[in-house]
CSV table of C-alpha atoms in Angstrom, one decimal:
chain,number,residue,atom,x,y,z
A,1,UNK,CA,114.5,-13.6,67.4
A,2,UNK,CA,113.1,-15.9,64.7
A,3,UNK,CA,113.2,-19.4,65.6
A,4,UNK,CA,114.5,-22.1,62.6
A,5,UNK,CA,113.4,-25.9,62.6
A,6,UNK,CA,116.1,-28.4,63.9
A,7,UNK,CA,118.8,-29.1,61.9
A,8,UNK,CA,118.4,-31.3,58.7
A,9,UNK,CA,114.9,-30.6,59.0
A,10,UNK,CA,112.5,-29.4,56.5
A,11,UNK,CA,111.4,-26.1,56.7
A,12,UNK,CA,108.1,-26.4,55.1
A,13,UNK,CA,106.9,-29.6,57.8
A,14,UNK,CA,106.0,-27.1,60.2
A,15,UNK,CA,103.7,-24.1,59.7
A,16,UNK,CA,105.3,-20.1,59.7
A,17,UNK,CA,102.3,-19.7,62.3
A,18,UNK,CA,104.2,-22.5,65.1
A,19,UNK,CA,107.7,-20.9,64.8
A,20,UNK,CA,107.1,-17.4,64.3
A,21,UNK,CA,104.6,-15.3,65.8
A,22,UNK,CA,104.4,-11.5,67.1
A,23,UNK,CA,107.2,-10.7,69.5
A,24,UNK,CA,108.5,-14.4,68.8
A,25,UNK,CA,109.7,-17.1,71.5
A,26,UNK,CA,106.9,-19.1,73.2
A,27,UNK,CA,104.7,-16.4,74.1
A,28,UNK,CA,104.1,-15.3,70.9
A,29,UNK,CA,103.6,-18.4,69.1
A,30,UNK,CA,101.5,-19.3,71.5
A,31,UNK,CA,99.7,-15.9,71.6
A,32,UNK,CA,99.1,-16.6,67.7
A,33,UNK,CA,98.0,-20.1,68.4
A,34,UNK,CA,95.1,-19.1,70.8
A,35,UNK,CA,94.0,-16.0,68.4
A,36,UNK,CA,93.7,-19.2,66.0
A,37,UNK,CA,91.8,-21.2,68.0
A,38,UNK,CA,89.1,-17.9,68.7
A,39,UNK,CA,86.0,-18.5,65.4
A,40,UNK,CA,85.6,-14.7,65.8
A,41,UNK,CA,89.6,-13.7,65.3
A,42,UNK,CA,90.5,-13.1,61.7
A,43,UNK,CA,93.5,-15.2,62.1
A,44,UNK,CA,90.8,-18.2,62.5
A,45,UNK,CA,92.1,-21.5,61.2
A,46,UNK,CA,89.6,-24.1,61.5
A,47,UNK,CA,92.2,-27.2,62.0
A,48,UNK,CA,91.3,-30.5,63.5
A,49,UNK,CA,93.7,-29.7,66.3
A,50,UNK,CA,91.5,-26.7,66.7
A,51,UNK,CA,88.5,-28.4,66.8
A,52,UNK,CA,89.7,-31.1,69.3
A,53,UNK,CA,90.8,-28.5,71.8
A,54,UNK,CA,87.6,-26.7,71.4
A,55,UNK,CA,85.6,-29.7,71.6
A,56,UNK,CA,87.7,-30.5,75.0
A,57,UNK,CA,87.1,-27.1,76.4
A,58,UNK,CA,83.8,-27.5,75.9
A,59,UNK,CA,83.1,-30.2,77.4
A,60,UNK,CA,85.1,-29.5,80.2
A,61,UNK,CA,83.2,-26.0,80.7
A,62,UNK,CA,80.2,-28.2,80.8
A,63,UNK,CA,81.7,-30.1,83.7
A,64,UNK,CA,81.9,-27.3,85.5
A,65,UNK,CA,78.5,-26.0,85.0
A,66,UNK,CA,76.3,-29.4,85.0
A,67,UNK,CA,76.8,-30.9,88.7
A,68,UNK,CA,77.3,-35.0,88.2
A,69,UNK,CA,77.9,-34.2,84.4
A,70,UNK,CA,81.7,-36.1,84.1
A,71,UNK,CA,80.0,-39.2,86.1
A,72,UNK,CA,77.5,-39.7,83.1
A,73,UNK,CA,80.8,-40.5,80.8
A,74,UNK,CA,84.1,-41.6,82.9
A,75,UNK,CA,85.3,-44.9,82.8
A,76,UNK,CA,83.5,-46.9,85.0
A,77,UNK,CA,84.3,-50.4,85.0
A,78,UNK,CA,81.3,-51.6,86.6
A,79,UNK,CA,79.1,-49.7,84.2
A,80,UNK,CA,81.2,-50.8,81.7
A,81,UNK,CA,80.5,-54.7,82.8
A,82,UNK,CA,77.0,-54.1,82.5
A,83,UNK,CA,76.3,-52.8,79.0
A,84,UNK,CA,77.8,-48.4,79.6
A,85,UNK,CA,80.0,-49.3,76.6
A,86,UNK,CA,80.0,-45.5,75.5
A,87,UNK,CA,82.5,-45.2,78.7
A,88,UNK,CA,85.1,-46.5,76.8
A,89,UNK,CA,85.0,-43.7,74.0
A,90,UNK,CA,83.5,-40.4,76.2
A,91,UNK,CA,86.3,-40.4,78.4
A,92,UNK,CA,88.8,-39.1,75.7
A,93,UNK,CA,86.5,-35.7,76.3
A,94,UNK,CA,86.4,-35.6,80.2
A,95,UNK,CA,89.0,-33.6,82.1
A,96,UNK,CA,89.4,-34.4,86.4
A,97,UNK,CA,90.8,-30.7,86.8
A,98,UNK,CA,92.3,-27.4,85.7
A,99,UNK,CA,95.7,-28.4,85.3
A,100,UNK,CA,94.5,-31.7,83.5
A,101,UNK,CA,93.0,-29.9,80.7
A,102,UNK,CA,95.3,-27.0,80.9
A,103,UNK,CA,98.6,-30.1,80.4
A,104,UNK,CA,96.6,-31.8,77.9
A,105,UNK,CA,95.7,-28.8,75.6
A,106,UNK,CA,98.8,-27.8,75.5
A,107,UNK,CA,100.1,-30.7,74.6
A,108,UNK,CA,97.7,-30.9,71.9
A,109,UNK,CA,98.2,-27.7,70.8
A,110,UNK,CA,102.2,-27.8,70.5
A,111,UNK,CA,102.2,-31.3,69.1
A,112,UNK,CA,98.6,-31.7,67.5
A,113,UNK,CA,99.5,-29.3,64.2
A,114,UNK,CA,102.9,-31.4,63.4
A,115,UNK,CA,101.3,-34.7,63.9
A,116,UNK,CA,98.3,-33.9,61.9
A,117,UNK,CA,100.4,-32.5,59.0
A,118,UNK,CA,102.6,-35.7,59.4
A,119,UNK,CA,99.5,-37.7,58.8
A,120,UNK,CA,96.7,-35.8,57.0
A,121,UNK,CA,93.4,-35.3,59.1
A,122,UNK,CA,91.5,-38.3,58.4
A,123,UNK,CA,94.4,-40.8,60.3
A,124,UNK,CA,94.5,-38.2,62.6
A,125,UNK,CA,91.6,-38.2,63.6
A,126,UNK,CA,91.5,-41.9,63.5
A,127,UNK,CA,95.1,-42.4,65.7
A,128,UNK,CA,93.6,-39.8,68.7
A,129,UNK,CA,90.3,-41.3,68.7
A,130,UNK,CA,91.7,-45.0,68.6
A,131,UNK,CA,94.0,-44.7,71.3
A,132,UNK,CA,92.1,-42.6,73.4
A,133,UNK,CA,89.6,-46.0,72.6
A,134,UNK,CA,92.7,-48.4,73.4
A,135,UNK,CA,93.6,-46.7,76.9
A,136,UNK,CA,90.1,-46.6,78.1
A,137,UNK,CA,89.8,-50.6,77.1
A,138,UNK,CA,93.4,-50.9,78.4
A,139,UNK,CA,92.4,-49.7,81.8
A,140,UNK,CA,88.8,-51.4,82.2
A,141,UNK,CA,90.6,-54.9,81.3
A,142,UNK,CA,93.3,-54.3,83.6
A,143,UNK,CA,92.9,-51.8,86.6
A,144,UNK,CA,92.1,-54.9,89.4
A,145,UNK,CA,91.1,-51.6,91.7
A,146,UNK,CA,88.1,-50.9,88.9
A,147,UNK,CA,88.7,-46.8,89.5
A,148,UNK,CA,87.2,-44.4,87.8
A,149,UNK,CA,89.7,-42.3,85.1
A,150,UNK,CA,89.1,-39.7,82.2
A,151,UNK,CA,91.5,-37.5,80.1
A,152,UNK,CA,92.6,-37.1,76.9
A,153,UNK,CA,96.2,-38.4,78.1
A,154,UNK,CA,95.8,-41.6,76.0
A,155,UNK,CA,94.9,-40.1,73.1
A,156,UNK,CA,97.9,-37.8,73.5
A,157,UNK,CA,100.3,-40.8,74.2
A,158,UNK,CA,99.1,-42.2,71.2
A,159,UNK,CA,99.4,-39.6,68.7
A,160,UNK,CA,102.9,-39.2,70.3
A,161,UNK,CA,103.7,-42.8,69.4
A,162,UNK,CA,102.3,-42.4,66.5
A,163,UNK,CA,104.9,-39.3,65.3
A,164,UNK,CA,107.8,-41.6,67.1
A,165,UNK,CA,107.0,-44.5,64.6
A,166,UNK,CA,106.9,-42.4,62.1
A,167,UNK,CA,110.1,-40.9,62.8
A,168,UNK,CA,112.0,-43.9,63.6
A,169,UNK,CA,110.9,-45.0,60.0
A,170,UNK,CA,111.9,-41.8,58.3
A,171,UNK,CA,115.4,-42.2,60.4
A,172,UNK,CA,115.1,-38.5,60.4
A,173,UNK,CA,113.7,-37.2,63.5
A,174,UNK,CA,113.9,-33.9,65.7
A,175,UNK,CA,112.6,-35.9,68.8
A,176,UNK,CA,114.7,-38.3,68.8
A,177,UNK,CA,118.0,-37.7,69.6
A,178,UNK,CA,121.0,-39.9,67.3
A,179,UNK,CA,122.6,-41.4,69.9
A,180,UNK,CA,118.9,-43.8,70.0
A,181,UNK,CA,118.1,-43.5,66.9
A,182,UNK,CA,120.9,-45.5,66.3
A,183,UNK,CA,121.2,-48.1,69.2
A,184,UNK,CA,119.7,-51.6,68.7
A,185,UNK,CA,116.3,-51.1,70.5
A,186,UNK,CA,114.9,-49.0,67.3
């Protein structure tokens, strides 16, 4: 069964590769997503998406093999007080667990190719960097506990925020529904 964008929406926004893949449905888009995502697959598309996810997996591998390695570069408030202001950027490319980086790479990877076709690589790059930057800041100015965090989820919050502004603008959204596109809050 070959899936079709939302209604009123423009075919050409998203890429044949995220609604149609071998065998179709979610497994085989997603199937044809993570062949992308392999440098030694033919089907090999070097995105930024791709090389976010890749750069997250990476890291997170590390975690796994280097004892103490996520310690050197999660938020730390108290580092952060006395000069560790790289904590506030090497967060983004920490993950506390499995199911962390398993949420937020797929979050990435469904989202991150229509967001970064929305708004070219460059202010991609510069949205998910900057509010991965903007949550870490967020949290050291105003967790009074001073805990420890990392993820990529404010990254991902922002580069959803980013697509709803951009969609509220365009009034023409898949992601919102009508009904709140319409009210008085937008």
């Amino acid at each position: 069964r070959r899936l079709t964008p939302p209604r009123g929406m423009d075919p050409s926004f998203f890429s044949r590769r995220f609604y149609q893949g071998p065998g179709g449905g979610v497994i085989g888009r997603m199937g044809t997503y993570l062949k992308s995502l392999n440098p030694l697959s033919k089907e090999f598309v070097p995105s930024l998406t791709n090389i976010l996810i890749l750069t997250n997996v990476f890291f997170y591998l590390l975690q796994q093999i280097v004892p103490g390695f996520q310690h050197l570069g999660m938020r730390n408030s108290a580092a952060i007080a006395h000069g560790d202001w790289h904590r506030l950027f090497t967060p983004i490319f920490l993950h506390g667990g499995f199911l962390h980086i398993l949420v937020n790479t797929f979050t990435l990877a469904t989202q991150g190719p229509i967001i970064q076709r929305l708004f070219g690589n460059i202010r991609f790059l510069v949205i998910y960097l900057a509010a991965g930057w903007a949550g870490n800041v967020n949290g050291f100015l105003n967790d009074p506990r001073h805990a420890n965090s990392l993820g990529a989820s404010g990254a991902l919050f922002g580069l959803l925020g980013a697509m709803l502004v951009y969609a509220n603008r365009e009034k023409a959204s898949p992601i919102i529904p009508s009904f709140i596109s319409q009210s008085s809050i937008w």
